[in-house]
Coordinates of C-alpha atoms in Angstrom, one line a residue:
Chain J
M73 CA 65.3 172.9 -33.5
A74 CA 68.3 175.3 -33.5
E75 CA 70.2 172.7 -35.5
T76 CA 67.5 172.9 -38.2
H77 CA 67.5 176.3 -38.0
S78 CA 71.2 176.9 -38.6
L79 CA 71.1 174.3 -41.1
Q80 CA 68.6 176.2 -43.3
D81 CA 70.7 179.3 -42.5
L82 CA 73.8 177.8 -44.1
R83 CA 71.3 176.7 -47.3
H84 CA 69.9 179.9 -48.0
Q85 CA 72.7 181.9 -46.8
A86 CA 69.6 184.5 -45.7
A87 CA 69.6 187.0 -43.0
I88 CA 66.5 185.3 -41.5
A89 CA 66.6 186.0 -37.8
S90 CA 63.3 184.3 -37.0
K91 CA 59.6 183.7 -37.9
V92 CA 56.8 184.8 -36.1
Y93 CA 53.5 182.7 -36.6
V94 CA 50.1 184.3 -36.0
Q95 CA 47.7 181.5 -35.7
R96 CA 44.1 181.1 -36.4
D97 CA 41.2 182.4 -34.4
Y98 CA 38.5 179.8 -34.0
N99 CA 36.3 181.9 -31.6
S100 CA 33.7 182.6 -34.5
G101 CA 33.9 179.1 -35.8
T102 CA 35.5 177.6 -38.7
I103 CA 35.5 180.7 -40.6
C104 CA 39.1 182.0 -41.6
K105 CA 40.2 184.6 -39.4
F106 CA 43.6 185.0 -37.6
Q107 CA 44.4 186.3 -34.2
T108 CA 45.0 190.2 -34.1
K109 CA 47.2 190.1 -31.1
F110 CA 50.5 191.8 -31.6
P111 CA 53.4 189.3 -31.3
S112 CA 56.0 190.7 -29.0
E113 CA 58.8 190.0 -31.2
L114 CA 57.8 192.5 -33.5
E115 CA 57.6 194.8 -30.6
S116 CA 60.7 196.9 -32.0
R117 CA 59.8 196.7 -35.4
V118 CA 56.6 197.7 -36.2
D119 CA 53.8 199.9 -34.9
R120 CA 51.1 197.9 -32.9
Q121 CA 48.3 199.8 -34.4
Q122 CA 49.4 199.5 -37.9
F123 CA 49.8 195.6 -37.6
E124 CA 46.5 195.3 -35.9
E125 CA 45.4 197.1 -38.7
T126 CA 46.5 194.7 -41.3
M127 CA 45.3 191.8 -39.6
Q128 CA 41.9 193.4 -39.5
T129 CA 41.7 194.1 -43.0
L130 CA 42.9 190.8 -43.8
N131 CA 40.3 189.3 -41.6
N132 CA 37.7 191.2 -43.4
L133 CA 38.8 190.3 -46.6
Y134 CA 38.6 186.6 -45.6
A135 CA 35.1 187.2 -44.0
E136 CA 34.1 188.7 -47.5
A137 CA 35.3 185.5 -49.4
E138 CA 33.3 183.4 -47.1
K139 CA 30.2 185.2 -46.8
I140 CA 27.2 183.4 -47.2
G141 CA 24.8 185.8 -48.9
G142 CA 22.9 186.3 -52.0
K143 CA 25.6 186.2 -54.5
S144 CA 27.2 182.9 -53.2
Y145 CA 23.8 181.2 -53.2
L146 CA 23.5 182.4 -56.8
E147 CA 26.9 181.0 -57.5
G148 CA 26.0 177.9 -55.8
C149 CA 22.7 177.3 -57.3
L150 CA 24.1 177.9 -60.7
A151 CA 26.8 175.4 -60.2
C152 CA 24.6 172.7 -58.7
M153 CA 22.4 173.1 -62.1
T154 CA 25.4 172.5 -64.1
A155 CA 26.5 169.6 -62.1
Y156 CA 29.4 172.0 -60.9
T157 CA 31.0 171.8 -64.3
V158 CA 30.5 175.8 -64.2
F159 CA 33.8 175.6 -61.9
L160 CA 35.7 174.5 -64.4
C161 CA 35.4 177.5 -66.7
M162 CA 34.7 180.1 -64.1
E163 CA 36.6 181.7 -61.1
T164 CA 34.8 181.4 -58.0
H165 CA 34.1 184.1 -55.8
Y166 CA 36.8 183.1 -53.1
E167 CA 39.3 182.9 -55.8
K168 CA 39.0 186.4 -56.7
V169 CA 38.9 187.5 -53.2
L170 CA 42.1 185.4 -52.7
K171 CA 43.9 187.3 -55.5
K172 CA 42.7 190.7 -53.9
I173 CA 44.3 189.4 -50.7
A174 CA 47.5 188.6 -52.3
K175 CA 47.6 192.1 -53.7
F176 CA 46.8 193.6 -50.4
I177 CA 49.6 191.5 -48.7
K178 CA 52.1 192.6 -51.3
E179 CA 51.0 196.1 -51.1
Q180 CA 51.5 196.1 -47.2
N181 CA 54.9 194.4 -47.6
E182 CA 56.1 197.1 -49.9
K183 CA 54.9 200.0 -47.8
I184 CA 55.0 199.3 -44.5
Y185 CA 57.1 195.9 -43.5
A186 CA 59.7 195.7 -45.7
P187 CA 61.2 198.8 -45.0
Q188 CA 61.2 197.4 -41.3
G189 CA 62.9 194.3 -42.3
L190 CA 59.9 192.1 -42.2
L191 CA 58.0 190.0 -44.5
L192 CA 54.4 189.0 -44.4
T193 CA 53.6 185.5 -46.2
D194 CA 50.6 185.1 -47.9
P195 CA 48.5 182.6 -45.7
I196 CA 47.6 180.8 -48.4
E197 CA 50.8 179.5 -48.9
R198 CA 50.8 178.0 -45.6
G199 CA 47.3 176.3 -46.1
L200 CA 45.4 179.2 -44.4
R201 CA 46.9 177.9 -41.1
V202 CA 49.2 180.9 -40.2
V203 CA 50.6 184.1 -41.2
E204 CA 54.1 183.8 -41.2
I205 CA 55.9 186.7 -40.5
I206 CA 59.8 186.8 -41.6
I207 CA 62.3 188.8 -39.6
F208 CA 65.2 189.6 -41.1
E209 CA 68.3 190.6 -39.5
D210 CA 71.1 192.4 -40.7
R211 CA 73.5 190.7 -43.2
S212 CA 76.5 191.5 -41.2
I213 CA 75.2 189.2 -38.5
S214 CA 75.4 185.6 -39.6
S215 CA 74.1 182.6 -37.5
G216 CA 76.4 179.8 -38.6
R217 CA 77.6 177.2 -37.0
Chain H
M244 CA 59.4 144.0 -43.1
N245 CA 63.3 142.9 -43.9
N246 CA 63.8 146.2 -45.6
C247 CA 62.4 148.3 -43.0
E248 CA 64.7 146.6 -40.2
Y249 CA 67.7 146.9 -42.3
Q250 CA 67.1 150.5 -43.0
Q251 CA 66.4 151.2 -39.2
I252 CA 69.6 149.4 -38.0
D253 CA 71.8 151.3 -40.2
P254 CA 70.4 155.0 -40.6
Q255 CA 73.6 155.9 -42.7
A256 CA 72.2 153.9 -45.4
L257 CA 69.2 156.3 -45.7
V258 CA 71.3 159.1 -47.0
T259 CA 71.2 157.8 -50.3
P260 CA 71.1 159.7 -53.5
T261 CA 67.7 161.3 -54.4
P262 CA 66.0 160.2 -57.6
N263 CA 66.4 163.8 -58.6
P264 CA 70.2 164.5 -58.3
T265 CA 69.8 168.0 -58.8
L266 CA 68.0 168.5 -55.5
Q267 CA 71.1 168.4 -53.7
P268 CA 71.4 171.0 -50.7
Q269 CA 73.6 173.9 -51.9
P270 CA 75.2 175.5 -49.0
G271 CA 76.5 178.3 -51.1
G272 CA 73.5 178.8 -53.1
G273 CA 70.5 180.7 -51.5
N274 CA 68.9 181.8 -54.6
E275 CA 67.7 180.6 -57.9
K276 CA 69.8 178.1 -59.3
K277 CA 68.7 176.5 -62.5
R278 CA 67.4 173.1 -61.7
D279 CA 67.5 170.4 -64.3
K280 CA 63.7 169.4 -63.5
T281 CA 61.4 171.2 -61.3
L282 CA 59.0 169.1 -59.3
R283 CA 55.3 170.0 -58.7
K284 CA 53.9 170.0 -55.1
W285 CA 52.0 166.9 -56.0
E286 CA 55.4 164.8 -56.6
V287 CA 56.6 165.8 -53.1
F288 CA 52.9 165.5 -51.1
P289 CA 53.4 163.8 -48.0
G290 CA 50.0 162.0 -47.7
K291 CA 49.1 158.8 -48.9
N292 CA 47.1 160.0 -52.1
R293 CA 47.5 159.2 -56.0
F294 CA 47.6 161.9 -58.4
Y295 CA 46.9 161.7 -62.2
C296 CA 47.2 164.3 -65.2
D297 CA 50.0 166.3 -63.6
G298 CA 48.3 166.8 -60.3
R299 CA 44.9 167.7 -61.5
I300 CA 43.3 164.8 -60.4
I301 CA 43.9 163.5 -56.7
M302 CA 42.4 160.1 -55.2
A303 CA 43.0 158.1 -52.1
R304 CA 45.6 155.6 -52.6
Q305 CA 43.4 152.8 -52.7
S306 CA 40.6 153.2 -55.0
G307 CA 38.5 151.1 -53.0
V308 CA 35.5 149.8 -54.6
L309 CA 35.3 152.7 -57.0
P310 CA 35.5 150.5 -60.0
L311 CA 32.6 148.6 -58.6
T312 CA 30.7 151.6 -58.3
I313 CA 31.3 152.7 -61.6
G314 CA 30.7 149.3 -63.1
L315 CA 27.3 149.1 -61.2
I316 CA 26.1 152.2 -62.5
L317 CA 27.1 151.7 -66.2
V318 CA 26.0 148.3 -66.4
T319 CA 22.5 149.2 -64.7
T320 CA 22.2 152.3 -66.8
G321 CA 23.5 150.4 -70.0
L322 CA 20.9 147.6 -69.5
F323 CA 18.1 150.0 -68.8
F324 CA 18.8 151.8 -72.4
V325 CA 19.2 148.6 -74.1
F326 CA 16.3 146.7 -73.1
D327 CA 13.8 148.9 -71.5
C328 CA 13.9 151.8 -73.3
P329 CA 13.1 150.8 -76.9
F330 CA 10.0 149.2 -75.4
L331 CA 8.9 152.2 -73.2
V332 CA 9.4 154.7 -75.9
Q333 CA 7.3 152.8 -78.0
H334 CA 4.8 152.4 -75.3
L335 CA 4.9 155.7 -73.2
T336 CA 6.9 158.6 -74.2
V337 CA 10.3 159.5 -75.5
F338 CA 11.1 161.4 -72.5
I339 CA 12.0 158.4 -70.6
P340 CA 15.6 157.8 -72.1
A341 CA 15.9 161.6 -72.1
I342 CA 15.3 161.8 -68.2
G343 CA 17.4 158.7 -67.8
G344 CA 20.0 160.2 -69.7
L345 CA 20.2 163.4 -67.8
L346 CA 20.2 161.9 -64.5
F347 CA 22.8 159.3 -65.8
V348 CA 25.0 162.5 -66.7
F349 CA 24.2 164.0 -63.3
V350 CA 25.6 160.9 -61.5
A351 CA 28.6 160.1 -63.5
I352 CA 29.8 164.0 -63.3
S353 CA 29.4 164.2 -59.6
L354 CA 30.7 161.0 -59.0
L355 CA 33.8 161.9 -61.0
Q356 CA 34.1 165.0 -59.3
T357 CA 33.7 163.6 -55.8
S358 CA 36.3 161.1 -56.5
F359 CA 39.0 163.3 -58.3
S360 CA 38.8 166.7 -56.2
D361 CA 40.8 167.9 -53.4
P362 CA 38.3 166.8 -50.2
G363 CA 39.8 169.9 -48.4
I364 CA 43.1 168.6 -47.4
L365 CA 45.1 170.7 -45.0
P366 CA 48.6 170.8 -45.7
R367 CA 51.0 169.9 -42.9
A368 CA 52.9 172.4 -41.2
T369 CA 56.5 173.5 -42.0
P370 CA 59.0 172.4 -39.9
E371 CA 59.4 175.8 -38.3
E372 CA 55.5 176.2 -37.6
A373 CA 55.7 172.9 -35.8
A374 CA 58.6 174.1 -33.9
D375 CA 57.0 177.1 -33.0
I376 CA 53.7 175.4 -31.8
E377 CA 55.9 173.0 -29.9
K378 CA 57.6 175.6 -28.2
Q379 CA 54.0 177.2 -27.4
I380 CA 53.1 173.8 -25.9
D381 CA 56.4 173.3 -23.6
S382 CA 56.0 176.7 -22.4
S383 CA 52.4 176.4 -21.4
G384 CA 53.0 174.0 -18.6
S385 CA 53.8 170.4 -17.9
S386 CA 56.9 169.7 -15.9
S387 CA 55.8 166.3 -15.5
Y388 CA 57.4 163.1 -17.2
R389 CA 54.3 162.6 -19.0
P390 CA 53.9 164.9 -22.0
P391 CA 51.1 167.5 -22.0
P392 CA 47.6 166.2 -23.5
R393 CA 48.0 168.6 -26.4
T394 CA 44.5 169.9 -27.0
K395 CA 43.6 173.6 -27.1
E396 CA 40.2 174.7 -25.7
V397 CA 38.2 177.3 -27.7
L398 CA 35.0 178.9 -27.4
I399 CA 32.8 178.8 -30.3
N400 CA 29.3 180.1 -30.2
Q401 CA 29.3 179.8 -26.4
Q402 CA 30.3 176.1 -26.7
V403 CA 33.6 174.7 -25.8
V404 CA 35.4 173.0 -28.5
K405 CA 38.4 171.0 -28.0
L406 CA 41.1 171.2 -30.6
K407 CA 43.3 168.3 -30.7
Y408 CA 46.9 168.1 -31.8
C409 CA 47.8 166.0 -35.0
F410 CA 50.9 164.3 -34.7
T411 CA 51.3 163.4 -38.2
C412 CA 50.5 166.9 -39.6
K413 CA 52.1 168.7 -36.5
M414 CA 49.5 171.1 -35.9
F415 CA 46.4 171.7 -34.0
R416 CA 43.5 170.7 -35.9
P417 CA 41.0 173.3 -36.7
P418 CA 37.4 172.7 -35.4
R419 CA 35.5 169.8 -37.5
T420 CA 38.9 168.7 -39.2
S421 CA 39.9 165.1 -38.8
H422 CA 42.8 163.2 -39.7
C423 CA 42.0 160.4 -42.3
S424 CA 44.2 157.5 -41.7
L425 CA 43.7 155.9 -44.9
C426 CA 44.9 159.2 -46.9
D427 CA 47.0 160.3 -44.2
N428 CA 45.9 163.8 -44.3
C429 CA 44.1 166.1 -42.1
V430 CA 40.8 167.0 -44.0
E431 CA 38.5 169.9 -42.9
R432 CA 35.1 169.2 -42.3
F433 CA 35.8 165.8 -42.5
D434 CA 32.6 163.7 -43.1
H435 CA 34.0 160.2 -43.7
H436 CA 36.1 158.1 -46.1
C437 CA 33.8 156.8 -48.8
P438 CA 35.4 153.7 -50.4
W439 CA 32.6 153.7 -53.0
V440 CA 33.9 156.8 -54.1
G441 CA 37.7 156.0 -53.3
N442 CA 38.4 159.1 -51.7
C443 CA 37.6 161.2 -48.4
V444 CA 34.7 163.3 -48.3
G445 CA 35.4 166.6 -46.6
K446 CA 34.6 170.4 -46.9
R447 CA 35.2 170.8 -50.5
N448 CA 33.8 167.7 -52.1
Y449 CA 30.7 167.3 -49.8
R450 CA 28.5 169.2 -52.0
F451 CA 29.6 166.7 -55.0
F452 CA 29.0 163.7 -52.8
Y453 CA 25.7 165.0 -52.1
T454 CA 24.5 165.5 -55.4
F455 CA 26.0 162.1 -56.3
I456 CA 23.9 160.1 -54.0
V457 CA 20.9 162.4 -54.5
S458 CA 20.9 161.9 -58.4
L459 CA 21.9 158.3 -58.0
S460 CA 18.9 157.6 -55.7
F461 CA 16.6 159.4 -58.2
L462 CA 18.2 157.3 -61.2
T463 CA 17.9 153.9 -59.5
A464 CA 14.4 154.9 -58.4
F465 CA 14.0 155.5 -62.2
I466 CA 15.1 152.6 -63.4
F467 CA 13.4 150.6 -61.0
G468 CA 10.2 152.3 -61.7
C469 CA 11.0 151.7 -65.7
V470 CA 11.8 148.2 -65.4
A471 CA 8.5 147.5 -63.1
T472 CA 6.5 149.2 -65.8
H473 CA 7.9 147.7 -68.6
L474 CA 7.4 143.8 -67.0
A475 CA 3.9 145.3 -65.9
L476 CA 2.9 146.6 -69.3
K477 CA 4.4 143.2 -70.9
A478 CA 2.5 141.2 -68.2
Q479 CA -0.8 143.2 -69.1
G480 CA -0.3 142.2 -72.8
G481 CA 0.1 138.5 -72.0
R482 CA -0.9 136.3 -69.3
G483 CA 0.8 137.4 -66.2
L484 CA 4.0 138.5 -65.0
M485 CA 5.8 135.0 -65.2
F486 CA 4.7 135.0 -68.6
A487 CA 6.3 138.1 -69.2
L488 CA 9.7 136.9 -68.0
Q489 CA 9.1 133.6 -69.6
E490 CA 7.9 134.5 -73.3
S491 CA 9.1 132.4 -76.3
P492 CA 12.5 132.1 -76.6
A493 CA 12.7 133.7 -79.8
R494 CA 11.6 137.1 -78.6
Y495 CA 13.2 136.7 -75.1
P496 CA 16.3 134.7 -75.0
F497 CA 17.4 133.3 -71.7
T498 CA 20.2 136.0 -71.5
K499 CA 17.8 139.0 -71.9
R500 CA 15.5 137.6 -69.0
L501 CA 18.9 137.1 -66.8
L502 CA 19.9 140.6 -67.5
T503 CA 16.7 142.1 -66.7
A504 CA 16.4 140.2 -63.6
V505 CA 19.9 141.2 -62.7
E506 CA 18.6 144.9 -63.3
L507 CA 15.9 144.5 -61.2
V508 CA 17.9 143.0 -58.3
I509 CA 20.5 145.7 -58.5
C510 CA 18.1 148.3 -58.6
F511 CA 15.9 146.9 -55.8
F512 CA 18.8 146.9 -53.6
S513 CA 20.4 149.9 -54.6
V514 CA 17.4 152.1 -54.3
W515 CA 16.8 151.0 -50.8
S516 CA 20.3 151.7 -49.5
I517 CA 21.2 154.8 -51.6
L518 CA 17.8 156.4 -50.7
G519 CA 18.4 155.6 -47.1
L520 CA 22.0 157.2 -47.5
S521 CA 20.3 160.1 -49.1
G522 CA 18.0 160.5 -46.2
F523 CA 20.8 160.3 -43.9
H524 CA 22.8 162.9 -45.7
T525 CA 20.0 165.1 -46.0
Y526 CA 19.4 165.2 -42.2
L527 CA 23.0 165.9 -41.8
V528 CA 22.8 168.7 -44.1
A529 CA 20.0 170.3 -42.4
S530 CA 21.4 170.1 -39.2
N531 CA 25.0 171.1 -40.2
L532 CA 26.5 167.9 -39.0
T533 CA 29.3 165.6 -40.5
T534 CA 29.0 162.0 -40.5
N535 CA 32.0 162.0 -38.3
E536 CA 30.4 164.1 -35.6
D537 CA 27.0 162.1 -35.7
I538 CA 28.8 158.9 -35.2
K539 CA 30.9 160.1 -32.4
G540 CA 27.8 162.0 -30.9
S541 CA 29.9 165.1 -30.3
W542 CA 26.7 167.5 -30.1
S543 CA 24.1 165.2 -29.2
G544 CA 24.8 165.0 -25.6
K545 CA 25.9 161.2 -25.8
S546 CA 29.1 162.1 -23.9
G547 CA 27.1 163.1 -20.7
A548 CA 27.6 166.8 -21.1
E549 CA 24.6 169.3 -20.7
D550 CA 23.8 171.8 -23.2
T551 CA 26.0 170.4 -26.0
A552 CA 24.2 172.0 -29.1
N553 CA 26.0 172.0 -32.4
P554 CA 27.8 175.5 -32.5
Y555 CA 28.1 175.4 -36.1
S556 CA 24.6 175.3 -36.8
Y557 CA 22.5 178.4 -38.0
N558 CA 19.2 176.9 -36.0
S559 CA 17.5 177.1 -39.4
I560 CA 17.3 174.2 -41.7
I561 CA 17.2 176.4 -44.8
T562 CA 20.3 178.3 -43.8
N563 CA 22.1 175.2 -43.0
C564 CA 21.2 173.8 -46.4
C565 CA 22.3 176.7 -48.1
S566 CA 25.8 177.3 -46.4
V567 CA 26.6 173.4 -46.7
L568 CA 25.4 173.2 -50.2
C569 CA 25.4 176.5 -52.0
G570 CA 28.4 178.2 -49.9
P571 CA 31.2 179.6 -51.2
M572 CA 33.4 177.0 -52.8
P573 CA 36.7 177.0 -50.8
P574 CA 39.9 176.8 -52.7
S575 CA 42.2 173.8 -52.6
L576 CA 44.9 174.4 -49.9
I577 CA 47.5 172.0 -51.2
D578 CA 48.2 173.5 -54.4
R579 CA 49.1 170.4 -56.4
R580 CA 50.2 171.8 -59.4
G581 CA 52.4 174.7 -57.9
L582 CA 56.1 174.4 -58.3
V583 CA 58.4 173.3 -55.4
A584 CA 60.1 176.5 -54.4
V585 CA 63.6 176.7 -53.7
E586 CA 63.1 176.7 -50.0
A587 CA 60.5 174.3 -50.0
S588 CA 62.5 171.9 -51.8
S589 CA 65.7 172.3 -49.5
Q590 CA 63.4 171.5 -46.7
T591 CA 62.1 168.6 -48.5
I592 CA 65.6 167.5 -48.9
A593 CA 65.8 167.7 -45.1
V594 CA 63.2 165.3 -44.9
E595 CA 64.3 163.0 -47.7
M596 CA 67.8 162.8 -46.1
E597 CA 65.9 161.0 -43.0
L598 CA 64.0 158.5 -45.4
S599 CA 64.9 156.3 -48.7
P600 CA 64.1 157.9 -51.8
L601 CA 60.7 158.9 -52.7
P602 CA 58.7 157.0 -55.3
A603 CA 57.4 159.2 -57.8
K604 CA 53.9 159.5 -56.4
T605 CA 55.1 159.7 -53.0
E606 CA 54.4 158.6 -49.8
I607 CA 56.6 159.3 -46.8
N608 CA 55.5 156.3 -44.8
V609 CA 56.3 155.7 -41.2
C610 CA 57.5 151.7 -41.0
S611 CA 54.2 150.8 -39.2
Q612 CA 52.3 152.4 -42.0
G613 CA 54.3 150.0 -44.4
S614 CA 53.4 147.0 -42.3
K615 CA 49.7 148.2 -42.3
D616 CA 50.1 148.6 -46.2
L617 CA 51.2 145.1 -46.2
L618 CA 48.3 143.9 -44.5
E619 CA 46.0 145.9 -46.6
S620 CA 47.5 144.5 -49.8
A621 CA 47.2 141.3 -48.4
T622 CA 43.5 141.8 -48.3
H623 CA 43.2 144.1 -51.6
A624 CA 46.1 142.2 -53.3
S625 CA 46.8 145.5 -54.8
C626 CA 50.1 147.4 -53.6
P627 CA 53.6 146.3 -53.8
Q628 CA 54.9 145.7 -50.5
P629 CA 58.6 145.7 -49.7
E630 CA 59.5 149.1 -51.3
K631 CA 56.8 150.7 -49.0
S632 CA 58.4 149.9 -45.7
Q633 CA 60.3 152.7 -45.1
P634 CA 61.9 153.5 -41.8
V635 CA 60.6 155.2 -39.0
L636 CA 61.9 158.5 -38.3
T637 CA 60.4 161.8 -37.6
F638 CA 60.1 164.0 -40.6
N639 CA 61.7 166.8 -38.9
P640 CA 64.9 166.1 -37.1
A641 CA 64.2 168.7 -34.7
L642 CA 61.0 167.3 -33.2
I643 CA 62.0 164.1 -31.7
A644 CA 59.8 164.4 -28.8
E645 CA 56.9 162.0 -29.9
P646 CA 57.3 158.3 -30.6
A647 CA 57.5 157.5 -34.2
V648 CA 54.7 154.7 -33.5
M649 CA 52.4 157.5 -32.7
P650 CA 51.0 158.2 -36.4
S651 CA 50.4 154.3 -36.4
L652 CA 48.1 154.8 -33.5
T653 CA 46.5 157.5 -35.1
C654 CA 45.7 154.9 -37.7
G655 CA 44.8 152.7 -35.3
G656 CA 42.6 155.0 -33.5
R657 CA 41.1 155.9 -36.6
H658 CA 40.2 152.4 -37.3
L659 CA 38.7 152.0 -33.9
S660 CA 36.7 155.2 -34.2
H661 CA 34.9 153.7 -37.5
T662 CA 34.4 149.8 -35.7
T663 CA 31.5 150.7 -33.7
S664 CA 28.7 152.4 -35.6
P665 CA 25.4 151.5 -34.5
P666 CA 23.7 149.3 -36.9
D667 CA 21.2 151.2 -38.6
E668 CA 19.5 150.3 -41.9
R669 CA 19.9 153.8 -43.3
R670 CA 23.7 153.6 -43.0
Q671 CA 23.9 150.3 -44.7
N672 CA 26.9 151.3 -47.2
H673 CA 28.8 152.9 -44.2
H674 CA 28.0 150.1 -42.1
H675 CA 29.4 147.7 -44.7
H676 CA 32.4 150.0 -44.7
N677 CA 32.9 149.9 -41.2
R678 CA 33.0 146.1 -41.1
H679 CA 35.3 146.2 -43.4
H680 CA 37.5 148.3 -41.4
K681 CA 36.8 146.2 -38.4
T682 CA 38.3 143.1 -39.8
R683 CA 41.2 145.3 -41.0
S684 CA 42.0 146.9 -37.9
K685 CA 41.7 143.7 -35.8
R686 CA 44.3 142.2 -38.0
S687 CA 46.6 145.4 -38.4
S688 CA 46.6 146.5 -34.7
S689 CA 47.6 143.1 -33.4
K690 CA 50.3 142.5 -36.4
Q691 CA 51.5 146.2 -35.7
A692 CA 52.2 145.4 -31.9
T693 CA 54.0 142.3 -32.9
L694 CA 56.0 143.9 -35.7
H695 CA 57.0 146.7 -33.2
I696 CA 57.9 144.4 -30.3
S697 CA 60.4 142.5 -32.5
N698 CA 62.0 145.8 -33.9
P699 CA 64.9 146.7 -31.7
A700 CA 65.3 150.2 -33.3
Y701 CA 61.9 151.2 -31.4
N702 CA 62.3 152.3 -27.9
V703 CA 58.6 151.5 -27.0
S704 CA 57.4 148.2 -26.6
L705 CA 53.7 147.8 -27.0
S706 CA 51.0 145.2 -25.6
P707 CA 48.7 144.6 -28.3
P708 CA 45.5 146.5 -27.8
A709 CA 42.7 144.4 -26.5
S710 CA 39.9 143.5 -28.8
P711 CA 40.0 146.9 -30.7
G712 CA 36.7 146.0 -32.2
L713 CA 34.9 146.0 -29.3
R714 CA 35.4 149.3 -27.6
P715 CA 32.1 150.3 -26.1
S716 CA 32.5 154.0 -27.5
H717 CA 34.6 155.8 -30.1
A718 CA 34.1 159.2 -28.8
G719 CA 37.8 160.1 -28.0
A720 CA 39.1 156.6 -28.6
E721 CA 41.8 158.0 -30.7
E722 CA 42.7 160.1 -27.7
R723 CA 42.6 157.7 -25.4
G724 CA 44.6 155.2 -27.4
R725 CA 47.3 157.7 -27.8
D726 CA 47.1 158.7 -24.1
T727 CA 47.6 155.0 -23.1
F728 CA 50.4 154.4 -25.5
V729 CA 52.1 157.6 -24.3
A730 CA 51.8 156.2 -20.9
L731 CA 53.5 152.9 -21.8
R732 CA 57.0 155.1 -22.8

């Protein structure tokens, strides 16, 4: 593990100290929801409250994307009647919300996390499995082997 | 097989030039250097899928009997339009071909969508993620020699659900997710792998699949009805049904009679099996179950636990139907057409360095998979064999804990879980599919064991699993299989 890590460091010459992963929270079923527990590695970097707020907003956005209600039924019925060909032309509600989420994460990174040397990765790039938080180190410290 | 062994004995031979020389690791690089050729993610996809149209179309590696399905539908509908429609338009109404045409369009579109879309494949964990999970598992216990069982328990809707660790994808599977051994992917809300459609049926394409079988049952019933009406009307006009089929050669040449008979036979058998299948899936939709869960009896209390109720059900038929069929369409998580990022391509190189060069439509196979392919191709006579026998090494050099043979056992296990479905008239098609798997799994598992034993590179020696097809229950057969083989280490 350490070997791979250092190989990657050499490859990128990036100052990535470590990556923290926030896993999914399946207590509410299969809906997309991430744990809001504050990871200990971020203790020194960011405010606990702030982080939990970010995660909560993220969870709310995903809940909105997956919400089963009048609008989604309408979309579903319309799609069914057109033999789902409507998906080829129209952007689904989920995709619209995903764009919103991408914007939100970018905004959070710019405002809060980047100044602290952190970077949140959009979960969709990790298959909605985890929220990857990259912790950057100072460039003066290199972890070569 | 020779290829496989040679490469295992001499791992240095593996560090062959990649097909794309520009993907060499660049120690000094770090940032965007111009690549001569950028790869799309589908080209480096680790599962056993085939991609067409530059990643827009995804199918399972074996198309199964999809050509047969398409052929049957086309032939039957064609015969209907050619032989029955003219007569019925004349004698009944012009709406007959219109309805037939509409149903056929629905069937065709939903079939193509089921076959060509991503069923809900979960991309595999990145090496760092996998390492992080390993760390968590290790820290959580087990000082014994035997590795921990790798399950996580979660409470969903007051129901305890066990999340299993997928050794191939290196992550804990979300609830209702299952690993398809044929496609070598974890699929969300995995229903089953349908050979008729040539793809897995999962979260994203279940609604297409359901539309397909429902419209197909309407179509076959409609055609059957039309053919029967046609013959009945003809018989009325003449002297009985046999006369209708045996009219003077000038009007009814032999081929026409034969084709009508063929049409009748196909429709008759299709109607019952497809109607049955539609009925079964309607039941599943109404109770928010998957075929996988139903067969395993996860929520019906078969495993002896009391109070096992389906935690995903909304306890209302209408809500269940709406959420399954009309819920929001989830996006594809594998991003087939995305470009491989710099970081990702470097990671891919780490993987590639362990294996021989990837073919264009990539499959990172373990050797046992390669031998399974050999067996599959022997039965299907479709895939080329030796190139696919790639050496077994773990994807991630960091994670050497699990034996490389595990994924093959997952496959074997997967086969096992399919073999003992209760015979049920309504599940004819899947039973057929299960029997197909049964014969394959028996051969493959015994041969797999033999191959492993003969291979010096493996540390594991296996005894061939006894009568895999006769396991009494497959609920957790996978898990048990895995644990058994872990114990043999």
